[in-house]
Coordinates of C-alpha atoms and ligand atoms in Angstrom, one line a residue:
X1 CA 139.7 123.4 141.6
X2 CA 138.2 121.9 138.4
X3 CA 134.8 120.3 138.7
X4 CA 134.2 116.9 136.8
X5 CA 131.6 115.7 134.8
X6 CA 128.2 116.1 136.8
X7 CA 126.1 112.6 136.1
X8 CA 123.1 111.6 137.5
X9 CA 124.1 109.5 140.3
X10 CA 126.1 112.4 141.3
X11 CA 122.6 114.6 141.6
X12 CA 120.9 111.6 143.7
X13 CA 124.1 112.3 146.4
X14 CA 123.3 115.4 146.8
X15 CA 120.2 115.0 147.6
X16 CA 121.4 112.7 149.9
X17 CA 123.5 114.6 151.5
X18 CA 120.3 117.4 151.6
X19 CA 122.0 120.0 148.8
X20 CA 119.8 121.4 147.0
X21 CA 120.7 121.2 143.1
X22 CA 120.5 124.9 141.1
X23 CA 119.1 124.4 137.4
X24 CA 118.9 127.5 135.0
X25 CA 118.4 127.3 131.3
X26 CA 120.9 128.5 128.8
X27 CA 120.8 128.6 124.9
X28 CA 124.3 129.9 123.7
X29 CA 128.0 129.9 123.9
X30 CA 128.8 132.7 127.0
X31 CA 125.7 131.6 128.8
X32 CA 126.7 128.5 129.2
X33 CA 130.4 129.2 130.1
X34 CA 129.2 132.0 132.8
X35 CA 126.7 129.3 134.3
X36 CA 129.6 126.5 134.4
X37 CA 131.6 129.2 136.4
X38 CA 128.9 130.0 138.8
X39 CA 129.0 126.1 139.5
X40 CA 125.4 125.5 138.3
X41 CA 124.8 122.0 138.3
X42 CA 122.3 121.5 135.3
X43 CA 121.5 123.6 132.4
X44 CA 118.5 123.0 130.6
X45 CA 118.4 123.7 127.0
X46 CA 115.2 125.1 126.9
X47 CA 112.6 125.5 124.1
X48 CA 111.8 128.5 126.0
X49 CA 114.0 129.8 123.7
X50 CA 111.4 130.2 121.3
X51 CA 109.9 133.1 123.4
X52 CA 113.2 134.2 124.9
X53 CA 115.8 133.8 122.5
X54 CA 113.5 134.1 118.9
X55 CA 110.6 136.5 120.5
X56 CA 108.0 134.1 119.3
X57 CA 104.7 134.5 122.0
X58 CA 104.9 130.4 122.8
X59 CA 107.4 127.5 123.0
X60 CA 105.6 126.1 119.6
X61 CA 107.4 127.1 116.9
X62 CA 111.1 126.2 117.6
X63 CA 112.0 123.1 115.9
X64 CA 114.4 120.2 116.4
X65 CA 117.4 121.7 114.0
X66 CA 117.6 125.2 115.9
X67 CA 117.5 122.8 119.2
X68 CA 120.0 121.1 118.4
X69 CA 122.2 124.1 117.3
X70 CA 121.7 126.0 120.6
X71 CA 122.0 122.9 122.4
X72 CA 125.4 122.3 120.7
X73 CA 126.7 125.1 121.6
X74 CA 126.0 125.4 125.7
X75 CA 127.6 122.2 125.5
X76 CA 131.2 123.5 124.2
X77 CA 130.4 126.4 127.3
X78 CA 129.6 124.1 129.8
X79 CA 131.5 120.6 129.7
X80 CA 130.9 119.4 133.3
X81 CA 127.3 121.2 133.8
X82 CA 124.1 118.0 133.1
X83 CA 123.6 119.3 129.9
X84 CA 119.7 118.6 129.2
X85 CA 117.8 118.8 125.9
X86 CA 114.2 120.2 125.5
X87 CA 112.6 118.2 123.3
X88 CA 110.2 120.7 121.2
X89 CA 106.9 120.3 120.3
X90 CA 105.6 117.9 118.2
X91 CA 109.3 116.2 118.3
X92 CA 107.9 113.0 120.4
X93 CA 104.1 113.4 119.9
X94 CA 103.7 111.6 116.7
X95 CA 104.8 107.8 117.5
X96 CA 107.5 106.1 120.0
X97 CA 110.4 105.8 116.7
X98 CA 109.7 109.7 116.4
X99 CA 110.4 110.4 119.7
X100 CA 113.9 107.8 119.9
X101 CA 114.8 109.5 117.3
X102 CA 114.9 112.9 118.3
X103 CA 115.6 112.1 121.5
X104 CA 118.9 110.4 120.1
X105 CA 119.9 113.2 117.8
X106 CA 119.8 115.4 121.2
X107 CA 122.6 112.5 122.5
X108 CA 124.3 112.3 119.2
X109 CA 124.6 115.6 117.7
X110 CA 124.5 118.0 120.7
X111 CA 126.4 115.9 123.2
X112 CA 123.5 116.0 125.9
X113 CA 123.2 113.9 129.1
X114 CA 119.3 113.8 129.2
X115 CA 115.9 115.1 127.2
X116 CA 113.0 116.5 128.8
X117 CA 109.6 116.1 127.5
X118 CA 106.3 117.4 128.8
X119 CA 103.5 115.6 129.8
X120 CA 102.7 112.7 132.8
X121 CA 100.4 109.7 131.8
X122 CA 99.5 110.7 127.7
X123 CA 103.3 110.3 126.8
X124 CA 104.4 107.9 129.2
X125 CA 105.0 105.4 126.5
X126 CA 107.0 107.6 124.7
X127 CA 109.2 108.6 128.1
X128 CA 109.6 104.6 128.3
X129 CA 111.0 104.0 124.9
X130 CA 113.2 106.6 125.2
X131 CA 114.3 105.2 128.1
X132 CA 115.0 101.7 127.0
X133 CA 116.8 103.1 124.0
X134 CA 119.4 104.4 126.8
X135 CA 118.9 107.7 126.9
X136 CA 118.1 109.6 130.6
X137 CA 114.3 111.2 130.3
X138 CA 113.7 114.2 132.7
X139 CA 109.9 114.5 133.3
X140 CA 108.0 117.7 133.1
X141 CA 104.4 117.9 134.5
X142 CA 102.0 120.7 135.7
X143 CA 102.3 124.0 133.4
X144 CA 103.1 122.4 130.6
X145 CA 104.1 125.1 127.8
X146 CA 103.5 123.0 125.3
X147 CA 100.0 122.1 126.3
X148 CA 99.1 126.1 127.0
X149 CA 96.2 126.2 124.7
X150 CA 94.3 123.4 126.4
X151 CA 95.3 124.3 129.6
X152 CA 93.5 127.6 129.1
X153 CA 96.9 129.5 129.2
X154 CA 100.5 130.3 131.3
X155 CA 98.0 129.4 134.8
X156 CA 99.0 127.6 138.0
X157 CA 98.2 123.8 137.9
X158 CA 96.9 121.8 140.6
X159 CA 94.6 124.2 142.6
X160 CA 91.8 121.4 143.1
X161 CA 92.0 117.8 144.0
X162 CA 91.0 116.2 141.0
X163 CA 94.0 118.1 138.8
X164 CA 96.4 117.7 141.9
X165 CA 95.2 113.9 141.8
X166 CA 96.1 113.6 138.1
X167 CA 99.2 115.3 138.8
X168 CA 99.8 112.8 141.4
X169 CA 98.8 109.7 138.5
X170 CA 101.2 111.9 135.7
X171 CA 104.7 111.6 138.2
X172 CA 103.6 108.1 139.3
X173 CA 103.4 107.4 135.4
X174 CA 106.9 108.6 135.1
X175 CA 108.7 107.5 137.5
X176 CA 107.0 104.0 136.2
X177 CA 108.9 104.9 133.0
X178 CA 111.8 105.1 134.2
X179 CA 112.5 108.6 134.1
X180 CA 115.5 110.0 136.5
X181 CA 113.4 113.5 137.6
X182 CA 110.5 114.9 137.4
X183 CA 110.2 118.8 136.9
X184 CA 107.3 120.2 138.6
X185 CA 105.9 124.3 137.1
X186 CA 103.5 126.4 138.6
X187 CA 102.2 124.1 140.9
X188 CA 101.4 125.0 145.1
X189 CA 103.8 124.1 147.0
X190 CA 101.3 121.8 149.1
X191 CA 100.8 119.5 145.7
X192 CA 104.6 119.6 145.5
X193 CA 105.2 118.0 148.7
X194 CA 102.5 115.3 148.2
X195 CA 104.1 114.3 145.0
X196 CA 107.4 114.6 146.6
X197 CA 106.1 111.6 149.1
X198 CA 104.4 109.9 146.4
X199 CA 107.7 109.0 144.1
X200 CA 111.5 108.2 144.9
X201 CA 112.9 109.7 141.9
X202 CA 114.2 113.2 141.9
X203 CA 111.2 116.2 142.1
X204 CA 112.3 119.5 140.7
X205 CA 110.8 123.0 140.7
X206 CA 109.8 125.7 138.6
X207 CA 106.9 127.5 140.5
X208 CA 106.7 124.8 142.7
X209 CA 107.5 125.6 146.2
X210 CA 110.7 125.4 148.4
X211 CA 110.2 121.6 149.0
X212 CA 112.3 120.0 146.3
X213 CA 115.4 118.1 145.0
X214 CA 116.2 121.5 143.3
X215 CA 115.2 124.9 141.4
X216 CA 114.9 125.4 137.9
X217 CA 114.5 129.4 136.5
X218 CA 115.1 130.6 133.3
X219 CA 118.0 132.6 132.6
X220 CA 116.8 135.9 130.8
X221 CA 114.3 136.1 133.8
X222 CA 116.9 136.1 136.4
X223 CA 119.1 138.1 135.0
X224 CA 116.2 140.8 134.0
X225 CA 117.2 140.1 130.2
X226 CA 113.4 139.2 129.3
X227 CA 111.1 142.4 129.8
X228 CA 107.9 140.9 128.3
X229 CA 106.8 139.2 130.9
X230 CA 107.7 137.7 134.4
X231 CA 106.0 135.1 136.3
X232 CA 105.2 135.2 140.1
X233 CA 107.7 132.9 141.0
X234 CA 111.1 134.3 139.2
X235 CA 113.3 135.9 141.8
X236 CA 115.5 138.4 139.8
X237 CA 119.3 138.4 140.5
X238 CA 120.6 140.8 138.3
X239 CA 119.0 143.4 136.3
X240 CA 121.7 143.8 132.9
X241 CA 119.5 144.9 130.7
X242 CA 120.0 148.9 132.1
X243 CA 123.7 147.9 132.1
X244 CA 123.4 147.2 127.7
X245 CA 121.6 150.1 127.3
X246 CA 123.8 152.3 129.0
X247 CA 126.7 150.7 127.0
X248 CA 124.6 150.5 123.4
X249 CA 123.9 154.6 123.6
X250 CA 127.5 155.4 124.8
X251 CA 128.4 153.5 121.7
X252 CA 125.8 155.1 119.6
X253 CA 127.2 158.7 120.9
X254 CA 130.7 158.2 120.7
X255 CA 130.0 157.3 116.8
X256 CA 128.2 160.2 115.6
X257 CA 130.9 162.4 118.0
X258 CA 133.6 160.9 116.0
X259 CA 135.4 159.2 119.4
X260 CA 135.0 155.8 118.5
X261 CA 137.3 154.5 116.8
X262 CA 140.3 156.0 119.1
X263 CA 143.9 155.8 118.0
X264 CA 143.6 152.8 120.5
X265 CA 141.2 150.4 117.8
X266 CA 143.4 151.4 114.7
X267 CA 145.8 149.2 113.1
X268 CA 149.1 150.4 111.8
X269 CA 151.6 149.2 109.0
X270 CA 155.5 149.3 109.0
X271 CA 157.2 152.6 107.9
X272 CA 158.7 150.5 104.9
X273 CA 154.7 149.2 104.1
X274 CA 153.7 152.9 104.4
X275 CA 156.2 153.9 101.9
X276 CA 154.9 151.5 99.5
X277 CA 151.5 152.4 99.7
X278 CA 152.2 156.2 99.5
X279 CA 154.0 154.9 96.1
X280 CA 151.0 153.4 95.0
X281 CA 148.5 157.0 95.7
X282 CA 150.9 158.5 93.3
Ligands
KIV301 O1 111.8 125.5 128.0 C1 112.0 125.7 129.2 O2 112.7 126.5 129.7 C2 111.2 124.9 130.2 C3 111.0 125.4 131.5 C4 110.1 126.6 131.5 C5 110.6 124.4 132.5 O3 110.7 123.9 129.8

């Protein structure tokens, strides 16, 4: 049976009804269409993509055009899937039009259903305007990637009261915003639950515990495509990346044997065509 569109009211019933919503990231064409298969409910364009996808070692340099590229096309590979867009750094830092705007071209260009941005009370304004100019704002607080370098690095957020307390005051900020879902990375699962409890909007998790409205991981990761590093809290599914090297050297044999091409890959012409041609060697 065909699946139809996936909006947001449609995530808030299954929460109701106590699913639990599966989230994965994808950044191209066949990703996309072999998560819309596996009935994934929301992708997330990620600007992960800058370490995953580009082999950059943070999220910081991918820009807006290559977002909105990739995002374009997860969209044509996954038309009922909630199709978010990551909004990449320094893309809503600068000033509230800044941030509208990019946010819009996200909506516009790539056909999204939401942004994400990163960030809790410092960009609440910007999650706000965003969200009075229409457009559905997922919120994205704890390990921000962004936010690495003052953050002291890729670390767990939240392990003492005071940072779980301002975690608390960044989804409160949020959800004051207006935002539909906040995402929650590398946080304990006990600061999880609290902020669970503390809004009403929907609480995602990346590294956050079992206790939430649903699970985000990033593709490569599960499907052991990304072998620079993986993080505590990535189960792996799949491991494909013996499976394309297997294929890559049988390839790379069969051409220095001679096999590949077989008769099998060639293309032939007509008799009459063949006559012609043999004409023409003359
Ligand atoms: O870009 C991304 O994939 C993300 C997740 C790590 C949350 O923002």
């Amino acid at each position: 049976m065909e699946r139809k569109k996936i909006t947001i009211p449609d995530l808030y019933k299954m929460r109701e009804k106590g699913e639990v919503i599966s989230w994965l990231t994808a950044y191209d064409f066949p990703m996309a269409q072999l998560e819309e298969q596996a009935g994934i409910e929301i992708i997330l364009v990620g600007d992960s993509g800058s370490m995953v996808v580009y082999g950059n070692d943070s999220t910081l340099p991918i820009t807006m055009d290559t977002m909105i590229e990739h995002t374009k096309a997860v969209r044509k590979g996954a038309p009922t899937a909630f199709v978010i867009g990551d909004m990449p750094f320094m893309s809503y830092h600068k000033n509230v039009d800044d941030a509208i705007a990019n946010a819009g071209r996200f909506m516009k260009e790539a056909g999204c259903d939401a942004i994400k941005l990163e960030g809790g009370v410092r960009i609440a304004d910007k999650a706000k305007a965003i969200v009075d100019a229409g457009i559905p704002v997922m919120g994205h607080i704890g390990l921000t990637p962004q936010s690495s370098a003052m953050l002291g690095g890729f670390k767990v957020q939240g392990k003492d009261a005071e940072t779980a307390r301002n975690m608390i005051a960044d989804a409160r900020a949020l959800e004051k915003a207006g935002v539909f879902g906040v995402l929650m990375e590398c946080v304990p699962t006990k600061v999880s639950q609290i902020i669970k409890k503390s809004v009403s909007v929907l609480v995602f998790s990346i590294g956050a515990g079992p206790d939430c409205d649903g699970q985000l991981l990033i593709f490569h990761d599960i499907v052991g495509l990304y072998q620079c590093f993986t993080p505590k809290f990535v189960k792996q599914y799949a491991n494909i990346a013996p499976i394309i090297l297997d294929g890559l050297k049988k390839y790379r044999q069969e051409v220095r044997d001679k096999k590949f091409p077989g008769k099998e890959h060639e293309f032939k012409i007509s008799e009459a065509e063949l006559k012609k041609l043999e004409e023409l060697e003359k």
